[in-house]
CSV table of C-alpha atoms and ligand atoms in Angstrom, one decimal:
chain,number,residue,atom,x,y,z
A,1,MET,CA,12.6,-0.3,16.3
A,2,LEU,CA,11.7,3.1,15.1
A,3,ARG,CA,13.4,6.4,16.5
A,4,ILE,CA,12.2,9.4,13.8
A,5,GLU,CA,14.9,12.0,14.0
A,6,ARG,CA,14.0,14.7,11.7
A,7,ILE,CA,10.5,15.4,9.6
A,8,GLU,CA,11.6,17.6,6.5
A,9,LEU,CA,8.4,19.8,5.8
A,10,ARG,CA,7.9,21.3,2.3
A,11,GLU,CA,5.0,23.2,0.2
A,12,ILE,CA,4.9,22.2,-3.3
A,13,ARG,CA,2.3,23.6,-5.4
A,14,LEU,CA,1.0,21.2,-8.0
A,15,PRO,CA,-1.0,23.0,-11.5
A,16,LEU,CA,-3.6,19.8,-12.5
A,17,ARG,CA,-4.6,20.0,-15.3
A,18,GLU,CA,-7.8,20.8,-16.1
A,19,PRO,CA,-9.8,22.5,-12.9
A,20,PHE,CA,-11.1,19.5,-10.6
A,21,ARG,CA,-14.9,20.5,-9.7
A,22,ILE,CA,-17.2,18.7,-6.6
A,23,SER,CA,-19.9,19.9,-5.0
A,24,SER,CA,-18.2,21.5,-2.2
A,25,GLY,CA,-15.8,23.5,-4.0
A,26,VAL,CA,-13.0,23.6,-7.1
A,27,CYS,CA,-9.5,23.2,-7.5
A,28,ALA,CA,-7.4,23.9,-9.8
A,29,GLU,CA,-3.8,24.0,-8.1
A,30,ARG,CA,-3.1,22.2,-5.9
A,31,ARG,CA,-1.8,23.2,-2.7
A,32,ILE,CA,0.2,19.8,-1.4
A,33,ALA,CA,2.5,19.1,1.9
A,34,LEU,CA,5.5,16.4,2.1
A,35,LEU,CA,6.6,15.0,4.6
A,36,GLU,CA,10.9,13.7,4.4
A,37,LEU,CA,11.2,11.6,7.6
A,38,THR,CA,14.5,10.4,8.4
A,39,ASP,CA,15.6,7.4,11.1
A,40,ALA,CA,17.9,7.5,13.4
A,41,SER,CA,20.0,5.1,11.4
A,42,GLY,CA,19.9,7.6,8.5
A,43,VAL,CA,17.3,5.1,6.3
A,44,ALA,CA,14.8,8.4,5.0
A,45,GLY,CA,10.8,7.8,3.7
A,46,TRP,CA,8.2,10.2,1.9
A,47,SER,CA,5.2,10.8,3.4
A,48,GLU,CA,2.0,13.5,1.8
A,49,CYS,CA,-0.7,15.6,3.6
A,50,VAL,CA,-3.8,14.8,2.0
A,51,ALA,CA,-5.9,18.5,3.6
A,52,GLY,CA,-7.2,20.0,0.7
A,53,GLU,CA,-7.0,23.9,0.1
A,54,GLU,CA,-10.2,25.3,1.7
A,55,PRO,CA,-11.6,23.7,4.4
A,56,ASN,CA,-14.9,22.2,1.9
A,57,TYR,CA,-14.3,18.5,2.4
A,58,SER,CA,-13.2,18.2,6.2
A,59,ALA,CA,-11.7,20.9,8.7
A,60,GLU,CA,-8.5,20.5,7.9
A,61,THR,CA,-6.4,22.5,5.8
A,62,ILE,CA,-2.8,22.6,4.2
A,63,ASP,CA,-2.5,25.1,7.0
A,64,THR,CA,-3.7,23.4,9.9
A,65,ALA,CA,-2.4,20.9,9.1
A,66,TRP,CA,1.1,22.0,9.2
A,67,HIS,CA,0.4,23.6,12.3
A,68,ALA,CA,-0.7,20.4,14.0
A,69,MET,CA,2.2,18.7,12.4
A,70,LYS,CA,5.1,21.1,13.9
A,71,GLU,CA,3.5,22.6,16.9
A,72,TRP,CA,1.4,18.8,18.5
A,73,LEU,CA,2.3,15.8,16.2
A,74,ALA,CA,5.9,15.6,14.8
A,75,PRO,CA,6.9,16.4,18.8
A,76,ARG,CA,5.2,13.3,19.4
A,77,VAL,CA,7.3,11.2,17.5
A,78,LEU,CA,10.7,12.7,16.7
A,79,GLY,CA,13.3,11.2,18.6
A,80,ARG,CA,11.1,8.9,20.7
A,81,PRO,CA,11.8,5.1,20.0
A,82,VAL,CA,8.9,3.6,19.2
A,83,ASP,CA,8.8,-0.8,18.5
A,84,GLY,CA,6.7,-0.5,15.4
A,85,PRO,CA,4.8,1.7,13.1
A,86,GLU,CA,1.6,-0.1,14.7
A,87,LEU,CA,2.1,1.9,17.6
A,88,VAL,CA,2.3,5.5,16.0
A,89,HIS,CA,-1.5,5.8,15.4
A,90,ASP,CA,-2.3,5.4,19.1
A,91,LEU,CA,0.4,7.7,20.3
A,92,LEU,CA,-0.7,10.7,18.0
A,93,GLU,CA,-4.7,10.0,19.0
A,94,ARG,CA,-4.0,10.4,22.6
A,95,ASP,CA,-4.9,13.9,23.9
A,96,ILE,CA,-5.2,15.4,20.6
A,97,ALA,CA,-8.6,15.6,19.0
A,98,GLY,CA,-8.9,15.6,15.4
A,99,HIS,CA,-6.3,16.6,12.8
A,100,ASN,CA,-6.6,13.7,11.0
A,101,MET,CA,-4.7,14.3,7.7
A,102,ALA,CA,-2.1,15.3,9.7
A,103,LYS,CA,-2.1,12.9,11.6
A,104,ALA,CA,-2.2,10.5,8.8
A,105,ALA,CA,0.8,11.9,7.1
A,106,ILE,CA,3.1,10.9,9.9
A,107,GLU,CA,1.9,8.1,10.5
A,108,MET,CA,2.2,6.6,7.4
A,109,GLY,CA,5.4,7.7,7.0
A,110,CYS,CA,6.5,6.1,10.0
A,111,TRP,CA,5.5,2.9,7.7
A,112,GLU,CA,6.9,3.5,5.1
A,113,VAL,CA,10.4,4.8,6.3
A,114,THR,CA,10.2,0.6,9.1
A,115,ALA,CA,9.4,-0.9,4.6
A,116,ARG,CA,13.0,0.2,4.1
A,117,LEU,CA,14.8,-0.3,7.6
A,118,ARG,CA,12.9,-4.0,6.4
A,119,GLU,CA,13.7,-3.8,3.2
A,120,THR,CA,10.4,-4.9,1.8
A,121,SER,CA,7.6,-3.7,-0.1
A,122,LEU,CA,5.0,-1.2,1.7
A,123,SER,CA,2.1,-3.1,0.4
A,124,ARG,CA,3.7,-6.5,2.1
A,125,LEU,CA,4.5,-4.1,5.4
A,126,LEU,CA,0.8,-3.7,5.3
A,127,GLY,CA,-0.8,-7.2,4.5
A,128,GLY,CA,-1.0,-7.0,0.9
A,129,THR,CA,-2.4,-9.8,-1.1
A,130,ARG,CA,-2.7,-8.7,-4.1
A,131,ASP,CA,0.4,-8.1,-7.0
A,132,ARG,CA,-2.6,-5.9,-8.7
A,133,VAL,CA,-5.3,-3.2,-8.4
A,134,PRO,CA,-8.0,-2.0,-10.4
A,135,THR,CA,-8.6,1.6,-10.9
A,136,GLY,CA,-11.6,3.9,-11.4
A,137,ILE,CA,-11.7,7.4,-12.5
A,138,SER,CA,-13.6,10.5,-10.3
A,139,ILE,CA,-14.8,12.8,-12.9
A,140,GLY,CA,-15.6,16.1,-11.9
A,141,ILE,CA,-19.1,18.4,-12.3
A,142,GLN,CA,-18.9,19.3,-16.0
A,143,SER,CA,-21.1,22.3,-17.4
A,144,GLY,CA,-23.7,19.6,-18.9
A,145,PRO,CA,-25.0,16.0,-19.9
A,146,ASP,CA,-23.0,15.7,-23.0
A,147,ALA,CA,-19.7,17.3,-22.2
A,148,LEU,CA,-19.6,14.5,-19.2
A,149,VAL,CA,-20.8,11.6,-21.6
A,150,GLU,CA,-18.0,12.5,-23.9
A,151,ARG,CA,-15.3,12.2,-20.1
A,152,ALA,CA,-17.3,9.0,-19.5
A,153,LYS,CA,-16.9,7.4,-23.0
A,154,ARG,CA,-13.3,8.4,-23.0
A,155,ALA,CA,-12.4,7.0,-19.1
A,156,VAL,CA,-14.0,3.8,-20.6
A,157,ALA,CA,-12.1,3.6,-23.9
A,158,ASP,CA,-8.9,4.2,-21.7
A,159,GLY,CA,-10.0,0.9,-19.2
A,160,TYR,CA,-11.3,2.2,-15.7
A,161,ARG,CA,-13.5,-0.6,-14.3
A,162,LYS,CA,-15.3,1.9,-12.6
A,163,ILE,CA,-16.9,5.3,-13.7
A,164,LYS,CA,-17.6,7.5,-10.6
A,165,VAL,CA,-19.3,11.0,-11.3
A,166,LYS,CA,-19.7,14.1,-9.1
A,167,ILE,CA,-23.2,15.2,-8.9
A,168,GLN,CA,-25.3,18.2,-7.3
A,169,PRO,CA,-28.2,19.4,-7.0
A,170,GLY,CA,-28.9,20.8,-10.6
A,171,ALA,CA,-26.5,18.4,-11.8
A,172,ASP,CA,-27.9,14.4,-11.3
A,173,VAL,CA,-30.4,12.6,-12.7
A,174,ALA,CA,-30.9,14.3,-15.9
A,175,TYR,CA,-26.8,14.0,-16.0
A,176,VAL,CA,-26.4,9.9,-14.8
A,177,ARG,CA,-28.9,8.8,-17.1
A,178,ALA,CA,-27.2,10.9,-20.0
A,179,VAL,CA,-23.9,8.8,-18.7
A,180,ARG,CA,-25.7,5.2,-18.3
A,181,ASP,CA,-27.9,5.7,-22.6
A,182,ALA,CA,-24.8,6.2,-23.5
A,183,LEU,CA,-22.2,3.5,-21.5
A,184,GLY,CA,-24.8,0.9,-21.5
A,185,SER,CA,-25.9,-1.0,-18.6
A,186,GLU,CA,-22.8,-3.5,-18.1
A,187,VAL,CA,-20.1,-0.6,-17.4
A,188,SER,CA,-19.9,0.0,-13.1
A,189,LEU,CA,-21.1,3.3,-12.3
A,190,MET,CA,-21.6,5.7,-9.5
A,191,ALA,CA,-22.0,9.6,-8.0
A,192,ASP,CA,-20.5,11.1,-5.2
A,193,ALA,CA,-22.8,14.0,-4.2
A,194,ASN,CA,-19.8,15.6,-1.3
A,195,SER,CA,-22.9,15.9,1.1
A,196,ALA,CA,-24.8,17.9,-1.0
A,197,TYR,CA,-28.3,16.5,-0.7
A,198,ARG,CA,-30.7,16.9,2.6
A,199,LEU,CA,-32.7,13.7,3.9
A,200,ALA,CA,-35.7,16.1,2.3
A,201,ASP,CA,-34.3,15.2,-1.3
A,202,ALA,CA,-34.6,11.7,-1.0
A,203,ALA,CA,-37.4,11.3,-3.3
A,204,HIS,CA,-35.3,13.3,-5.7
A,205,LEU,CA,-32.2,10.9,-4.8
A,206,ALA,CA,-34.2,7.7,-5.4
A,207,GLU,CA,-34.8,8.6,-8.9
A,208,LEU,CA,-31.8,7.4,-8.9
A,209,ASP,CA,-32.0,3.9,-8.3
A,210,ALA,CA,-33.7,3.4,-12.2
A,211,PHE,CA,-29.6,3.8,-13.6
A,212,GLY,CA,-28.7,0.5,-11.6
A,213,LEU,CA,-25.6,2.9,-9.6
A,214,ILE,CA,-23.2,0.3,-7.5
A,215,MET,CA,-23.2,3.0,-4.9
A,216,ILE,CA,-24.3,6.3,-4.4
A,217,GLU,CA,-21.0,7.8,-2.0
A,218,GLN,CA,-21.6,10.6,0.4
A,219,PRO,CA,-25.7,12.1,0.0
A,220,LEU,CA,-26.4,13.9,3.1
A,221,GLY,CA,-24.5,15.5,5.8
A,222,ARG,CA,-20.7,14.7,6.6
A,223,ASP,CA,-21.6,14.0,10.2
A,224,ASP,CA,-25.3,12.6,9.5
A,225,LEU,CA,-25.7,9.0,10.2
A,226,VAL,CA,-28.7,9.1,11.1
A,227,ARG,CA,-30.3,10.8,8.5
A,228,HIS,CA,-28.1,8.6,5.8
A,229,ALA,CA,-29.9,5.2,7.8
A,230,GLU,CA,-33.0,6.9,7.4
A,231,LEU,CA,-31.9,7.3,3.9
A,232,GLN,CA,-30.5,4.2,3.2
A,233,LYS,CA,-34.2,2.8,3.8
A,234,ARG,CA,-35.9,5.3,1.2
A,235,LEU,CA,-33.1,4.0,-1.7
A,236,LYS,CA,-32.2,0.6,-3.5
A,237,THR,CA,-28.7,2.4,-4.6
A,238,PRO,CA,-26.4,1.5,-1.7
A,239,ILE,CA,-25.0,3.8,0.8
A,240,CYS,CA,-21.2,4.6,0.2
A,241,LEU,CA,-19.8,6.7,3.3
A,242,ASP,CA,-16.6,8.8,2.2
A,243,GLU,CA,-16.6,12.4,5.0
A,244,SER,CA,-18.5,10.3,7.3
A,245,ILE,CA,-16.1,7.4,8.3
A,246,THR,CA,-13.4,9.5,9.8
A,247,ASP,CA,-12.9,6.4,12.6
A,248,LEU,CA,-13.0,3.2,13.3
A,249,ASP,CA,-15.9,3.9,15.8
A,250,ARG,CA,-18.1,6.2,13.1
A,251,CYS,CA,-18.1,2.8,11.1
A,252,GLU,CA,-19.0,0.8,13.7
A,253,ASP,CA,-22.1,3.3,13.8
A,254,MET,CA,-22.5,3.0,10.5
A,255,ILE,CA,-23.0,-0.6,10.6
A,256,ALA,CA,-25.0,-0.6,13.9
A,257,LEU,CA,-27.7,2.2,12.3
A,258,GLY,CA,-27.4,1.1,8.7
A,259,SER,CA,-26.2,4.1,7.4
A,260,GLY,CA,-24.0,2.8,4.5
A,261,ARG,CA,-23.4,-0.3,3.2
A,262,ILE,CA,-20.4,0.0,1.5
A,263,VAL,CA,-17.0,2.7,3.4
A,264,ASN,CA,-14.6,4.4,0.5
A,265,ILE,CA,-11.4,4.3,3.0
A,266,LYS,CA,-8.9,7.2,2.5
A,267,PRO,CA,-6.1,7.0,4.7
A,268,GLY,CA,-5.8,10.5,5.6
A,269,ARG,CA,-9.5,10.6,6.5
A,270,VAL,CA,-9.1,8.6,9.2
A,271,GLY,CA,-5.6,9.2,10.2
A,272,GLY,CA,-3.8,6.4,8.8
A,273,PHE,CA,-2.8,3.3,7.9
A,274,THR,CA,-3.8,1.3,11.1
A,275,PRO,CA,-7.5,2.5,11.4
A,276,SER,CA,-7.4,2.4,8.2
A,277,MET,CA,-6.9,-1.0,8.3
A,278,ARG,CA,-8.9,-2.1,11.7
A,279,ILE,CA,-11.7,0.2,9.3
A,280,HIS,CA,-11.1,-2.8,6.2
A,281,ASP,CA,-10.8,-5.6,8.5
A,282,LEU,CA,-14.1,-4.4,11.0
A,283,CYS,CA,-16.0,-4.0,6.9
A,284,GLN,CA,-14.5,-7.4,5.5
A,285,ARG,CA,-16.3,-9.0,9.1
A,286,HIS,CA,-19.5,-7.9,7.8
A,287,GLY,CA,-19.4,-8.5,4.4
A,288,LEU,CA,-19.3,-5.2,3.5
A,289,PRO,CA,-16.8,-4.1,0.2
A,290,VAL,CA,-14.9,-1.2,1.2
A,291,TRP,CA,-12.8,0.5,-2.1
A,292,CYS,CA,-10.0,3.3,-1.3
A,293,GLY,CA,-10.9,6.6,-2.3
A,294,GLY,CA,-8.8,9.8,-3.9
A,295,MET,CA,-7.8,13.0,-3.0
A,296,LEU,CA,-5.9,14.6,-5.8
A,297,GLU,CA,-2.7,12.9,-4.6
A,298,SER,CA,0.8,13.4,-6.4
A,299,GLY,CA,2.7,10.4,-6.5
A,300,ILE,CA,4.4,10.3,-3.2
A,301,GLY,CA,-0.1,9.8,-1.8
A,302,ARG,CA,-0.5,7.5,-4.8
A,303,ALA,CA,1.8,5.2,-3.6
A,304,HIS,CA,0.8,4.9,-0.2
A,305,ASN,CA,-3.3,4.2,-1.1
A,306,ILE,CA,-2.1,1.4,-4.2
A,307,ALA,CA,-0.1,-0.1,-0.8
A,308,LEU,CA,-3.3,-0.2,1.3
A,309,ALA,CA,-5.5,-0.6,-1.9
A,310,SER,CA,-3.9,-4.5,-2.4
A,311,LEU,CA,-5.5,-6.1,1.3
A,312,PRO,CA,-7.9,-8.3,0.3
A,313,ASN,CA,-11.4,-6.5,1.1
A,314,PHE,CA,-10.5,-3.8,-1.4
A,315,SER,CA,-12.7,-5.4,-3.3
A,316,LEU,CA,-14.2,-2.6,-5.5
A,317,PRO,CA,-11.5,0.0,-8.2
A,318,GLY,CA,-10.5,2.5,-6.5
A,319,ASP,CA,-9.6,6.2,-6.8
A,320,LEU,CA,-6.3,5.5,-8.8
A,321,SER,CA,-5.8,7.3,-11.3
A,322,PRO,CA,-2.6,7.6,-13.4
A,323,SER,CA,-0.4,10.6,-12.8
A,324,ARG,CA,-1.2,11.9,-16.3
A,325,ARG,CA,-4.8,11.8,-15.5
A,326,TYR,CA,-3.8,14.7,-13.0
A,327,TRP,CA,-0.5,16.5,-13.4
A,328,GLU,CA,1.3,17.6,-17.0
A,329,ARG,CA,4.6,15.6,-14.8
A,330,ASP,CA,4.1,14.3,-11.6
A,331,ILE,CA,7.0,14.2,-8.2
A,332,VAL,CA,7.6,10.8,-8.5
A,333,THR,CA,9.4,8.3,-11.3
A,334,PRO,CA,8.8,6.1,-12.5
A,335,ALA,CA,5.0,7.9,-13.3
A,336,TRP,CA,1.8,5.5,-12.0
A,337,ASP,CA,0.5,3.8,-14.5
A,338,MET,CA,-2.8,2.0,-15.5
A,339,ASP,CA,-3.1,-1.2,-17.9
A,340,ARG,CA,-5.4,-1.3,-20.8
A,341,ASP,CA,-7.8,-3.3,-18.5
A,342,GLY,CA,-7.4,-1.0,-15.6
A,343,LEU,CA,-5.0,-2.5,-13.3
A,344,VAL,CA,-2.1,-0.7,-11.6
A,345,PRO,CA,0.7,-3.0,-10.6
A,346,VAL,CA,2.0,-3.3,-7.3
A,347,PRO,CA,5.7,-2.4,-7.0
A,348,LEU,CA,6.0,-5.1,-4.5
A,349,GLY,CA,9.3,-6.5,-6.0
A,350,LYS,CA,10.7,-2.7,-4.6
A,351,VAL,CA,11.3,-1.4,-1.2
A,352,GLY,CA,8.7,0.9,0.1
A,353,MET,CA,6.3,2.8,-1.3
A,354,GLY,CA,8.3,2.0,-4.9
A,355,VAL,CA,8.8,5.4,-6.5
A,356,ALA,CA,11.4,7.8,-6.3
A,357,PRO,CA,10.6,11.6,-5.6
A,358,ASP,CA,11.9,13.5,-8.1
A,359,MET,CA,14.1,15.9,-6.1
A,360,GLY,CA,14.7,18.3,-9.3
A,361,ARG,CA,11.3,18.8,-10.1
A,362,ILE,CA,10.2,18.5,-6.0
A,363,ASP,CA,12.5,21.8,-5.6
A,364,ASP,CA,11.8,23.6,-8.5
A,365,LEU,CA,7.6,23.1,-6.8
A,366,THR,CA,8.7,23.5,-3.4
A,367,VAL,CA,7.4,27.4,-1.7
A,368,ARG,CA,7.9,26.5,1.4
A,369,ARG,CA,10.0,24.0,4.2
A,370,GLU,CA,11.1,23.2,7.7
A,371,LEU,CA,12.9,21.3,9.7
A,372,LEU,CA,11.0,19.7,12.5
A,373,VAL,CA,14.4,17.7,14.6
A,374,ALA,CA,14.0,16.2,17.8
A,375,GLN,CA,14.2,18.7,21.1
A,376,ARG,CA,15.8,16.8,23.7
A,377,GLY,CA,13.7,15.1,26.1
A,378,ASN,CA,11.7,13.1,24.6
A,379,PRO,CA,12.0,9.3,26.4
B,401,LIG,O1,-15.1,13.0,-2.6
B,401,LIG,O2,-14.0,11.4,-3.5
B,401,LIG,C1,-13.9,12.4,-3.0
B,401,LIG,C2,-11.5,14.7,-4.4
B,401,LIG,C3,-11.2,16.0,-3.6
B,401,LIG,C4,-11.9,15.9,-2.5
B,401,LIG,C5,-13.1,14.6,-2.1
B,401,LIG,C6,-12.9,13.5,-3.4
B,401,LIG,C7,-12.0,13.8,-4.4
B,401,LIG,C8,-12.2,12.3,-5.3
B,401,LIG,C9,-10.8,13.1,-6.8
B,401,LIG,O3,-13.5,12.3,-5.8
B,401,LIG,C10,-10.6,11.1,-6.2
B,401,LIG,C11,-9.5,11.4,-6.7
B,401,LIG,O4,-8.2,11.3,-6.8
B,401,LIG,O5,-9.6,10.5,-8.3
B,402,LIG,MG1,-16.1,11.1,-2.0
């Protein structure tokens, strides 16, 4: 049994070591909402909201998520006894449309609190089966092919097991060709377009088939499963969907329509761990691989992603880079790291997410905080 009595929301500002550019926008400093949820028994757990600064990846931003959590979502769970964290997603879904990232932050926090209540690791609680997860890198759009090649070579030398390069019109075929030529045919390479193309670009995108990419991620519109299905017919390269898969039904539609053959699961995008696991299981039944995407999370969101990525059908490397790739200094101890083979150890021997929030650092970075408590009257 779980009963959340208080949720402390904070916003921290965390500068990236270098700006991260995708086709739909650029980020130099993350504004991250962190949650500390405390159960009636006094056990607390942390989670992170992955909503961005601007509505370029999805409609949500940190400010809309803050509002949704405070006004509609936190009141749903505060003071309410729930039998288990697997019920929280449906509780938050009922009569509240959208706001998946806000829902996910609360839902994932409930899983973390439960892991601590049961004195088990978050990975074990979710049904993880792996003690190490393979890591890929997501490289932002660079000034030219040479700069991209240099980044990609360094990433291979660091041990990353998958290289993802961001593309957009004007920075695509020549960039990918240069990387493939430099890395050779053995390296797992993929491209992510973040919705930058139209179906009319199909012939141009088909030029990427020459480079043996393991997948192309989200080439077309966020909500556009129909045209992705048409595009997939014209490409040899498997399409992987990210932005489009906002819930289990969208994933069923993708499979029914043939809009993609791989899914990038980001728990924030789909509303938490429960829908992530449902999508994971659905894909597994259909023989489709999934992998865990990233949203430039701090060490707290990363911990949650790594626990999820330990589930069996996460068979491709996730965007789960070590802390130092993003930050001068992370907000957790120990910082996240990978070995020379690009594997991150899952902290199975620890309770909960397996890293501790660095409270001094978090306090230094905090620009706003708000305490939400149970109002009388929640059953
Ligand atoms: O499309 O996967 C994406 C970052 C922000 C928004 C969207 C995406 C990304 C990434 C970063 O690719 C992956 C990471 O966190 O390393
Ligand atoms: Mg993506």
